[in-house]
Amino acid sequence: MKITGELLKGVFLKRLNRFVAEVEVNNEKHLAHVADPGRMTELLVPKTEILLRKITLNEKRKTNWDMLGVYTPTGLVSVDSRLPNDLITEALKDSRLKEFSEYELVRREYTYGSSRFDFFLKSNEKQCLLEVKSCTLVKNGHAFFPDAPTIRGRRHILELIKAKKEGYRACVIFVIQRGDASAFSPNDEIDPDFADTLRLAVSEGVEIFAYRCEVTETSVKLKEQINIIL
């Protein structure tokens, strides 16, 4: 998936709230939209170099930059939590995910129970609910999710367990938005409840997958699956 628009390197200064950061571009301070509500404390360190996209201000925007990525010693990390859904949509339509190649994409943002899932897939009488999670936290080549406690994420997993019992195929894809991860695990340290629920889900037949990405200044590509350690 190509990254378009007017791109420029800047410097992260501080996070004002979950969705707004103060950044520096050409020695001037600006506000940038952060499209990832996660903590990202290991990435958003003051004076860290970042990738930004210039946005034209209008009545709906208070920031004139989007923060797209953070530079690390092991490569660029995408920090747009909306992007994984677009990557999976593209991969499903192009039949690049062999685990789901038999299905037709019926709908995005599908409501089941009290949750809204990212994808509803169907193949004849077979139905599949698919949830996608964005992951940016990597330690020594090992990816972890979440990077902050997630009640909503745990609720999604519980609903998938229920769906599986009702005859749906139920799946979760963790998209690691960087290229330096070789394994994935739930983050017991940050959210043991989510981690335990994910392990329960797997024991109940919910399927989980983890893919890493290749991230450059001009594109983000969904790459190979990585090992999952529960």
PDB file of C-alpha atoms in Angstrom:
ATOM      1  CA  MET A   1       0.000   0.000   0.000  1.00  0.00           C
ATOM      2  CA  LYS A   2       1.505   3.278  -1.117  1.00  0.00           C
ATOM      3  CA  ILE A   3       1.987   6.230   1.203  1.00  0.00           C
ATOM      4  CA  THR A   4       0.964   9.354  -0.647  1.00  0.00           C
ATOM      5  CA  GLY A   5       0.912  13.080   0.012  1.00  0.00           C
ATOM      6  CA  GLU A   6       3.495  15.652   1.034  1.00  0.00           C
ATOM      7  CA  LEU A   7       5.861  13.761   3.324  1.00  0.00           C
ATOM      8  CA  LEU A   8       8.523  15.255   5.545  1.00  0.00           C
ATOM      9  CA  LYS A   9      10.715  14.156   8.421  1.00  0.00           C
ATOM     10  CA  GLY A  10      10.187  15.837  11.771  1.00  0.00           C
ATOM     11  CA  VAL A  11      10.935  15.420  15.454  1.00  0.00           C
ATOM     12  CA  PHE A  12       8.555  14.167  18.129  1.00  0.00           C
ATOM     13  CA  LEU A  13       8.437  16.491  21.157  1.00  0.00           C
ATOM     14  CA  LYS A  14       5.585  15.358  23.381  1.00  0.00           C
ATOM     15  CA  ARG A  15       2.145  13.789  23.348  1.00  0.00           C
ATOM     16  CA  LEU A  16      -0.633  16.149  24.389  1.00  0.00           C
ATOM     17  CA  ASN A  17      -3.349  13.484  24.456  1.00  0.00           C
ATOM     18  CA  ARG A  18      -4.081  10.146  22.807  1.00  0.00           C
ATOM     19  CA  PHE A  19      -4.590  11.684  19.381  1.00  0.00           C
ATOM     20  CA  VAL A  20      -2.461  14.841  19.312  1.00  0.00           C
ATOM     21  CA  ALA A  21       1.304  15.301  19.567  1.00  0.00           C
ATOM     22  CA  GLU A  22       3.565  18.324  19.498  1.00  0.00           C
ATOM     23  CA  VAL A  23       6.197  17.929  16.798  1.00  0.00           C
ATOM     24  CA  GLU A  24       8.950  20.002  15.248  1.00  0.00           C
ATOM     25  CA  VAL A  25       9.255  20.547  11.504  1.00  0.00           C
ATOM     26  CA  ASN A  26      12.032  22.739  10.110  1.00  0.00           C
ATOM     27  CA  ASN A  27      12.677  24.151  13.611  1.00  0.00           C
ATOM     28  CA  GLU A  28       9.020  25.148  14.031  1.00  0.00           C
ATOM     29  CA  LYS A  29       6.532  23.584  16.446  1.00  0.00           C
ATOM     30  CA  HIS A  30       3.310  22.090  15.068  1.00  0.00           C
ATOM     31  CA  LEU A  31       0.472  19.818  16.143  1.00  0.00           C
ATOM     32  CA  ALA A  32       0.208  16.375  14.557  1.00  0.00           C
ATOM     33  CA  HIS A  33      -2.623  13.854  14.577  1.00  0.00           C
ATOM     34  CA  VAL A  34      -1.680  10.490  16.094  1.00  0.00           C
ATOM     35  CA  ALA A  35      -3.870   7.777  14.570  1.00  0.00           C
ATOM     36  CA  ASP A  36      -3.015   5.202  17.221  1.00  0.00           C
ATOM     37  CA  PRO A  37      -4.516   5.469  20.728  1.00  0.00           C
ATOM     38  CA  GLY A  38      -1.975   3.004  22.128  1.00  0.00           C
ATOM     39  CA  ARG A  39       0.655   4.221  24.573  1.00  0.00           C
ATOM     40  CA  MET A  40       3.659   3.611  22.281  1.00  0.00           C
ATOM     41  CA  THR A  41       5.942   4.822  25.072  1.00  0.00           C
ATOM     42  CA  GLU A  42       8.845   2.819  23.669  1.00  0.00           C
ATOM     43  CA  LEU A  43       8.488   4.647  20.334  1.00  0.00           C
ATOM     44  CA  LEU A  44       7.347   8.158  21.236  1.00  0.00           C
ATOM     45  CA  VAL A  45      10.454   9.317  23.033  1.00  0.00           C
ATOM     46  CA  PRO A  46      11.184  13.079  22.933  1.00  0.00           C
ATOM     47  CA  LYS A  47      13.565  14.084  20.135  1.00  0.00           C
ATOM     48  CA  THR A  48      12.852  10.909  18.146  1.00  0.00           C
ATOM     49  CA  GLU A  49      12.766  11.320  14.361  1.00  0.00           C
ATOM     50  CA  ILE A  50       9.348  10.755  12.807  1.00  0.00           C
ATOM     51  CA  LEU A  51       7.673  10.674   9.399  1.00  0.00           C
ATOM     52  CA  LEU A  52       4.886  13.210   8.849  1.00  0.00           C
ATOM     53  CA  ARG A  53       2.356  14.028   6.132  1.00  0.00           C
ATOM     54  CA  LYS A  54       1.204  17.599   5.544  1.00  0.00           C
ATOM     55  CA  ILE A  55      -2.561  18.090   5.745  1.00  0.00           C
ATOM     56  CA  THR A  56      -4.578  21.076   4.603  1.00  0.00           C
ATOM     57  CA  LEU A  57      -6.397  22.596   7.568  1.00  0.00           C
ATOM     58  CA  ASN A  58     -10.189  22.852   7.506  1.00  0.00           C
ATOM     59  CA  GLU A  59     -13.018  23.247   9.982  1.00  0.00           C
ATOM     60  CA  LYS A  60     -12.778  19.555  10.929  1.00  0.00           C
ATOM     61  CA  ARG A  61      -9.025  19.553  11.561  1.00  0.00           C
ATOM     62  CA  LYS A  62      -7.085  21.134  14.391  1.00  0.00           C
ATOM     63  CA  THR A  63      -3.774  19.646  13.272  1.00  0.00           C
ATOM     64  CA  ASN A  64      -1.970  20.228   9.995  1.00  0.00           C
ATOM     65  CA  TRP A  65       0.182  17.082  10.122  1.00  0.00           C
ATOM     66  CA  ASP A  66      -0.428  13.340  10.353  1.00  0.00           C
ATOM     67  CA  MET A  67       2.185  11.269  12.152  1.00  0.00           C
ATOM     68  CA  LEU A  68       2.781   8.236   9.932  1.00  0.00           C
ATOM     69  CA  GLY A  69       5.886   6.586  11.293  1.00  0.00           C
ATOM     70  CA  VAL A  70       8.651   6.524  13.866  1.00  0.00           C
ATOM     71  CA  TYR A  71      12.275   5.815  13.010  1.00  0.00           C
ATOM     72  CA  THR A  72      14.022   3.196  15.171  1.00  0.00           C
ATOM     73  CA  PRO A  73      17.468   1.570  14.972  1.00  0.00           C
ATOM     74  CA  THR A  74      15.856  -1.482  13.354  1.00  0.00           C
ATOM     75  CA  GLY A  75      13.727   0.394  10.831  1.00  0.00           C
ATOM     76  CA  LEU A  76      10.652   2.541  10.305  1.00  0.00           C
ATOM     77  CA  VAL A  77       7.526   1.688  12.321  1.00  0.00           C
ATOM     78  CA  SER A  78       4.065   2.586  11.017  1.00  0.00           C
ATOM     79  CA  VAL A  79       1.913   4.197  13.727  1.00  0.00           C
ATOM     80  CA  ASP A  80      -1.411   4.488  11.900  1.00  0.00           C
ATOM     81  CA  SER A  81      -3.733   1.955  13.537  1.00  0.00           C
ATOM     82  CA  ARG A  82      -6.215   2.361  10.664  1.00  0.00           C
ATOM     83  CA  LEU A  83      -3.776   0.972   8.126  1.00  0.00           C
ATOM     84  CA  PRO A  84      -3.910  -2.750   9.053  1.00  0.00           C
ATOM     85  CA  ASN A  85      -7.588  -2.978   8.089  1.00  0.00           C
ATOM     86  CA  ASP A  86      -6.797  -1.513   4.680  1.00  0.00           C
ATOM     87  CA  LEU A  87      -3.882  -3.922   4.264  1.00  0.00           C
ATOM     88  CA  ILE A  88      -6.083  -6.902   5.106  1.00  0.00           C
ATOM     89  CA  THR A  89      -8.881  -5.653   2.836  1.00  0.00           C
ATOM     90  CA  GLU A  90      -6.417  -5.428  -0.032  1.00  0.00           C
ATOM     91  CA  ALA A  91      -4.980  -8.879   0.724  1.00  0.00           C
ATOM     92  CA  LEU A  92      -8.442 -10.477   0.945  1.00  0.00           C
ATOM     93  CA  LYS A  93      -9.573  -8.982  -2.350  1.00  0.00           C
ATOM     94  CA  ASP A  94      -6.364 -10.142  -4.039  1.00  0.00           C
ATOM     95  CA  SER A  95      -6.646 -13.622  -2.459  1.00  0.00           C
ATOM     96  CA  ARG A  96      -3.185 -13.261  -0.908  1.00  0.00           C
ATOM     97  CA  LEU A  97      -4.186 -14.759   2.437  1.00  0.00           C
ATOM     98  CA  LYS A  98      -4.284 -18.503   1.809  1.00  0.00           C
ATOM     99  CA  GLU A  99      -6.063 -19.108   5.139  1.00  0.00           C
ATOM    100  CA  PHE A 100      -9.036 -17.118   3.839  1.00  0.00           C
ATOM    101  CA  SER A 101      -8.807 -17.699   0.079  1.00  0.00           C
ATOM    102  CA  GLU A 102     -12.083 -19.657  -0.038  1.00  0.00           C
ATOM    103  CA  TYR A 103     -14.095 -16.708   1.293  1.00  0.00           C
ATOM    104  CA  GLU A 104     -15.728 -13.692  -0.275  1.00  0.00           C
ATOM    105  CA  LEU A 105     -15.479 -10.402   1.584  1.00  0.00           C
ATOM    106  CA  VAL A 106     -19.090  -9.563   2.381  1.00  0.00           C
ATOM    107  CA  ARG A 107     -18.846  -6.616   4.721  1.00  0.00           C
ATOM    108  CA  ARG A 108     -16.484  -4.500   6.786  1.00  0.00           C
ATOM    109  CA  GLU A 109     -17.550  -3.308  10.243  1.00  0.00           C
ATOM    110  CA  TYR A 110     -19.956  -6.198  10.896  1.00  0.00           C
ATOM    111  CA  THR A 111     -22.007  -6.182  14.089  1.00  0.00           C
ATOM    112  CA  TYR A 112     -22.295  -9.408  16.035  1.00  0.00           C
ATOM    113  CA  GLY A 113     -23.598  -9.467  19.595  1.00  0.00           C
ATOM    114  CA  SER A 114     -22.421  -6.320  21.356  1.00  0.00           C
ATOM    115  CA  SER A 115     -19.273  -5.944  19.251  1.00  0.00           C
ATOM    116  CA  ARG A 116     -18.417  -4.701  15.801  1.00  0.00           C
ATOM    117  CA  PHE A 117     -15.905  -6.857  13.950  1.00  0.00           C
ATOM    118  CA  ASP A 118     -13.641  -5.731  11.152  1.00  0.00           C
ATOM    119  CA  PHE A 119     -14.714  -8.295   8.551  1.00  0.00           C
ATOM    120  CA  PHE A 120     -17.550 -10.683   7.790  1.00  0.00           C
ATOM    121  CA  LEU A 121     -16.538 -13.327   5.232  1.00  0.00           C
ATOM    122  CA  LYS A 122     -18.678 -15.959   3.575  1.00  0.00           C
ATOM    123  CA  SER A 123     -18.208 -19.042   1.403  1.00  0.00           C
ATOM    124  CA  ASN A 124     -21.436 -20.829   0.484  1.00  0.00           C
ATOM    125  CA  GLU A 125     -22.831 -21.747   3.905  1.00  0.00           C
ATOM    126  CA  LYS A 126     -19.584 -21.072   5.773  1.00  0.00           C
ATOM    127  CA  GLN A 127     -19.391 -17.811   7.702  1.00  0.00           C
ATOM    128  CA  CYS A 128     -16.306 -16.226   9.226  1.00  0.00           C
ATOM    129  CA  LEU A 129     -15.827 -13.324  11.617  1.00  0.00           C
ATOM    130  CA  LEU A 130     -12.381 -11.753  11.376  1.00  0.00           C
ATOM    131  CA  GLU A 131     -10.942  -9.166  13.739  1.00  0.00           C
ATOM    132  CA  VAL A 132      -7.719  -7.267  12.977  1.00  0.00           C
ATOM    133  CA  LYS A 133      -5.439  -5.792  15.643  1.00  0.00           C
ATOM    134  CA  SER A 134      -2.614  -3.324  15.060  1.00  0.00           C
ATOM    135  CA  CYS A 135       0.638  -4.051  16.900  1.00  0.00           C
ATOM    136  CA  THR A 136       3.681  -1.762  17.190  1.00  0.00           C
ATOM    137  CA  LEU A 137       5.397  -3.012  20.357  1.00  0.00           C
ATOM    138  CA  VAL A 138       8.493  -5.129  19.683  1.00  0.00           C
ATOM    139  CA  LYS A 139      11.193  -6.079  22.201  1.00  0.00           C
ATOM    140  CA  ASN A 140      14.299  -7.886  20.949  1.00  0.00           C
ATOM    141  CA  GLY A 141      12.494  -9.159  17.874  1.00  0.00           C
ATOM    142  CA  HIS A 142       9.385 -10.278  19.794  1.00  0.00           C
ATOM    143  CA  ALA A 143       6.068  -8.510  19.171  1.00  0.00           C
ATOM    144  CA  PHE A 144       3.525  -8.019  21.963  1.00  0.00           C
ATOM    145  CA  PHE A 145      -0.126  -6.919  22.059  1.00  0.00           C
ATOM    146  CA  PRO A 146      -1.523  -4.836  23.628  1.00  0.00           C
ATOM    147  CA  ASP A 147       0.736  -1.996  24.767  1.00  0.00           C
ATOM    148  CA  ALA A 148      -2.005  -0.709  27.094  1.00  0.00           C
ATOM    149  CA  PRO A 149      -4.913  -2.494  28.855  1.00  0.00           C
ATOM    150  CA  THR A 150      -7.781  -3.066  26.427  1.00  0.00           C
ATOM    151  CA  ILE A 151     -11.237  -3.878  27.755  1.00  0.00           C
ATOM    152  CA  ARG A 152     -12.641  -3.559  24.240  1.00  0.00           C
ATOM    153  CA  GLY A 153     -10.067  -5.978  22.869  1.00  0.00           C
ATOM    154  CA  ARG A 154     -10.920  -8.569  25.508  1.00  0.00           C
ATOM    155  CA  ARG A 155     -14.632  -8.162  24.764  1.00  0.00           C
ATOM    156  CA  HIS A 156     -13.938  -8.834  21.078  1.00  0.00           C
ATOM    157  CA  ILE A 157     -12.177 -12.082  21.952  1.00  0.00           C
ATOM    158  CA  LEU A 158     -15.021 -13.217  24.224  1.00  0.00           C
ATOM    159  CA  GLU A 159     -17.540 -12.493  21.462  1.00  0.00           C
ATOM    160  CA  LEU A 160     -15.434 -14.533  19.029  1.00  0.00           C
ATOM    161  CA  ILE A 161     -15.537 -17.484  21.428  1.00  0.00           C
ATOM    162  CA  LYS A 162     -19.333 -17.186  21.459  1.00  0.00           C
ATOM    163  CA  ALA A 163     -19.456 -16.946  17.652  1.00  0.00           C
ATOM    164  CA  LYS A 164     -17.293 -20.043  17.310  1.00  0.00           C
ATOM    165  CA  LYS A 165     -19.697 -21.993  19.516  1.00  0.00           C
ATOM    166  CA  GLU A 166     -22.566 -20.830  17.300  1.00  0.00           C
ATOM    167  CA  GLY A 167     -20.959 -22.216  14.160  1.00  0.00           C
ATOM    168  CA  TYR A 168     -18.938 -19.307  12.800  1.00  0.00           C
ATOM    169  CA  ARG A 169     -15.282 -19.565  11.958  1.00  0.00           C
ATOM    170  CA  ALA A 170     -13.695 -17.005  14.288  1.00  0.00           C
ATOM    171  CA  CYS A 171     -10.270 -15.488  13.659  1.00  0.00           C
ATOM    172  CA  VAL A 172      -7.923 -12.702  14.767  1.00  0.00           C
ATOM    173  CA  ILE A 173      -5.053 -11.289  12.736  1.00  0.00           C
ATOM    174  CA  PHE A 174      -2.374  -9.292  14.533  1.00  0.00           C
ATOM    175  CA  VAL A 175      -0.647  -6.987  12.059  1.00  0.00           C
ATOM    176  CA  ILE A 176       2.808  -6.015  13.303  1.00  0.00           C
ATOM    177  CA  GLN A 177       3.475  -2.668  11.622  1.00  0.00           C
ATOM    178  CA  ARG A 178       7.220  -3.118  11.428  1.00  0.00           C
ATOM    179  CA  GLY A 179       9.680  -5.574   9.968  1.00  0.00           C
ATOM    180  CA  ASP A 180      11.829  -6.532  12.953  1.00  0.00           C
ATOM    181  CA  ALA A 181       9.572  -9.105  14.644  1.00  0.00           C
ATOM    182  CA  SER A 182      10.039 -12.862  14.322  1.00  0.00           C
ATOM    183  CA  ALA A 183       7.539 -13.949  17.002  1.00  0.00           C
ATOM    184  CA  PHE A 184       4.318 -12.709  18.613  1.00  0.00           C
ATOM    185  CA  SER A 185       2.801 -13.148  22.090  1.00  0.00           C
ATOM    186  CA  PRO A 186      -0.012 -11.587  24.106  1.00  0.00           C
ATOM    187  CA  ASN A 187       1.337  -9.038  26.567  1.00  0.00           C
ATOM    188  CA  ASP A 188       0.936 -10.658  29.994  1.00  0.00           C
ATOM    189  CA  GLU A 189       2.838  -7.850  31.666  1.00  0.00           C
ATOM    190  CA  ILE A 190       0.546  -5.068  30.441  1.00  0.00           C
ATOM    191  CA  ASP A 191      -2.824  -6.843  30.226  1.00  0.00           C
ATOM    192  CA  PRO A 192      -2.899 -10.341  31.754  1.00  0.00           C
ATOM    193  CA  ASP A 193      -6.701 -10.484  31.400  1.00  0.00           C
ATOM    194  CA  PHE A 194      -6.472 -10.041  27.641  1.00  0.00           C
ATOM    195  CA  ALA A 195      -3.623 -12.558  27.429  1.00  0.00           C
ATOM    196  CA  ASP A 196      -5.552 -15.185  29.395  1.00  0.00           C
ATOM    197  CA  THR A 197      -8.673 -14.575  27.314  1.00  0.00           C
ATOM    198  CA  LEU A 198      -6.724 -14.993  24.073  1.00  0.00           C
ATOM    199  CA  ARG A 199      -5.303 -18.312  25.277  1.00  0.00           C
ATOM    200  CA  LEU A 200      -8.813 -19.413  26.278  1.00  0.00           C
ATOM    201  CA  ALA A 201     -10.084 -18.456  22.838  1.00  0.00           C
ATOM    202  CA  VAL A 202      -7.463 -20.581  21.115  1.00  0.00           C
ATOM    203  CA  SER A 203      -8.407 -23.550  23.299  1.00  0.00           C
ATOM    204  CA  GLU A 204     -12.035 -23.003  22.218  1.00  0.00           C
ATOM    205  CA  GLY A 205     -11.151 -23.057  18.518  1.00  0.00           C
ATOM    206  CA  VAL A 206     -10.629 -19.367  17.707  1.00  0.00           C
ATOM    207  CA  GLU A 207      -7.771 -19.056  15.211  1.00  0.00           C
ATOM    208  CA  ILE A 208      -5.061 -16.423  15.534  1.00  0.00           C
ATOM    209  CA  PHE A 209      -2.470 -15.281  13.011  1.00  0.00           C
ATOM    210  CA  ALA A 210       0.355 -12.742  13.122  1.00  0.00           C
ATOM    211  CA  TYR A 211       1.878 -11.005  10.116  1.00  0.00           C
ATOM    212  CA  ARG A 212       4.749  -8.569  10.024  1.00  0.00           C
ATOM    213  CA  CYS A 213       5.031  -5.690   7.593  1.00  0.00           C
ATOM    214  CA  GLU A 214       7.691  -4.121   5.439  1.00  0.00           C
ATOM    215  CA  VAL A 215       7.563  -0.395   6.153  1.00  0.00           C
ATOM    216  CA  THR A 216       9.322   2.232   4.046  1.00  0.00           C
ATOM    217  CA  GLU A 217       8.816   5.947   3.557  1.00  0.00           C
ATOM    218  CA  THR A 218       6.714   5.275   0.469  1.00  0.00           C
ATOM    219  CA  SER A 219       4.792   2.078   1.250  1.00  0.00           C
ATOM    220  CA  VAL A 220       3.630  -0.459   3.807  1.00  0.00           C
ATOM    221  CA  LYS A 221       3.430  -4.087   2.669  1.00  0.00           C
ATOM    222  CA  LEU A 222       1.926  -7.066   4.457  1.00  0.00           C
ATOM    223  CA  LYS A 223       4.623  -9.738   4.539  1.00  0.00           C
ATOM    224  CA  GLU A 224       4.955 -13.244   5.971  1.00  0.00           C
ATOM    225  CA  GLN A 225       3.405 -14.818   9.030  1.00  0.00           C
ATOM    226  CA  ILE A 226       5.508 -15.038  12.171  1.00  0.00           C
ATOM    227  CA  ASN A 227       5.570 -17.582  14.975  1.00  0.00           C
ATOM    228  CA  ILE A 228       2.979 -17.245  17.757  1.00  0.00           C
ATOM    229  CA  ILE A 229       3.982 -18.115  21.314  1.00  0.00           C
ATOM    230  CA  LEU A 230       1.094 -18.237  23.774  1.00  0.00           C
TER     231      LEU A 230
END
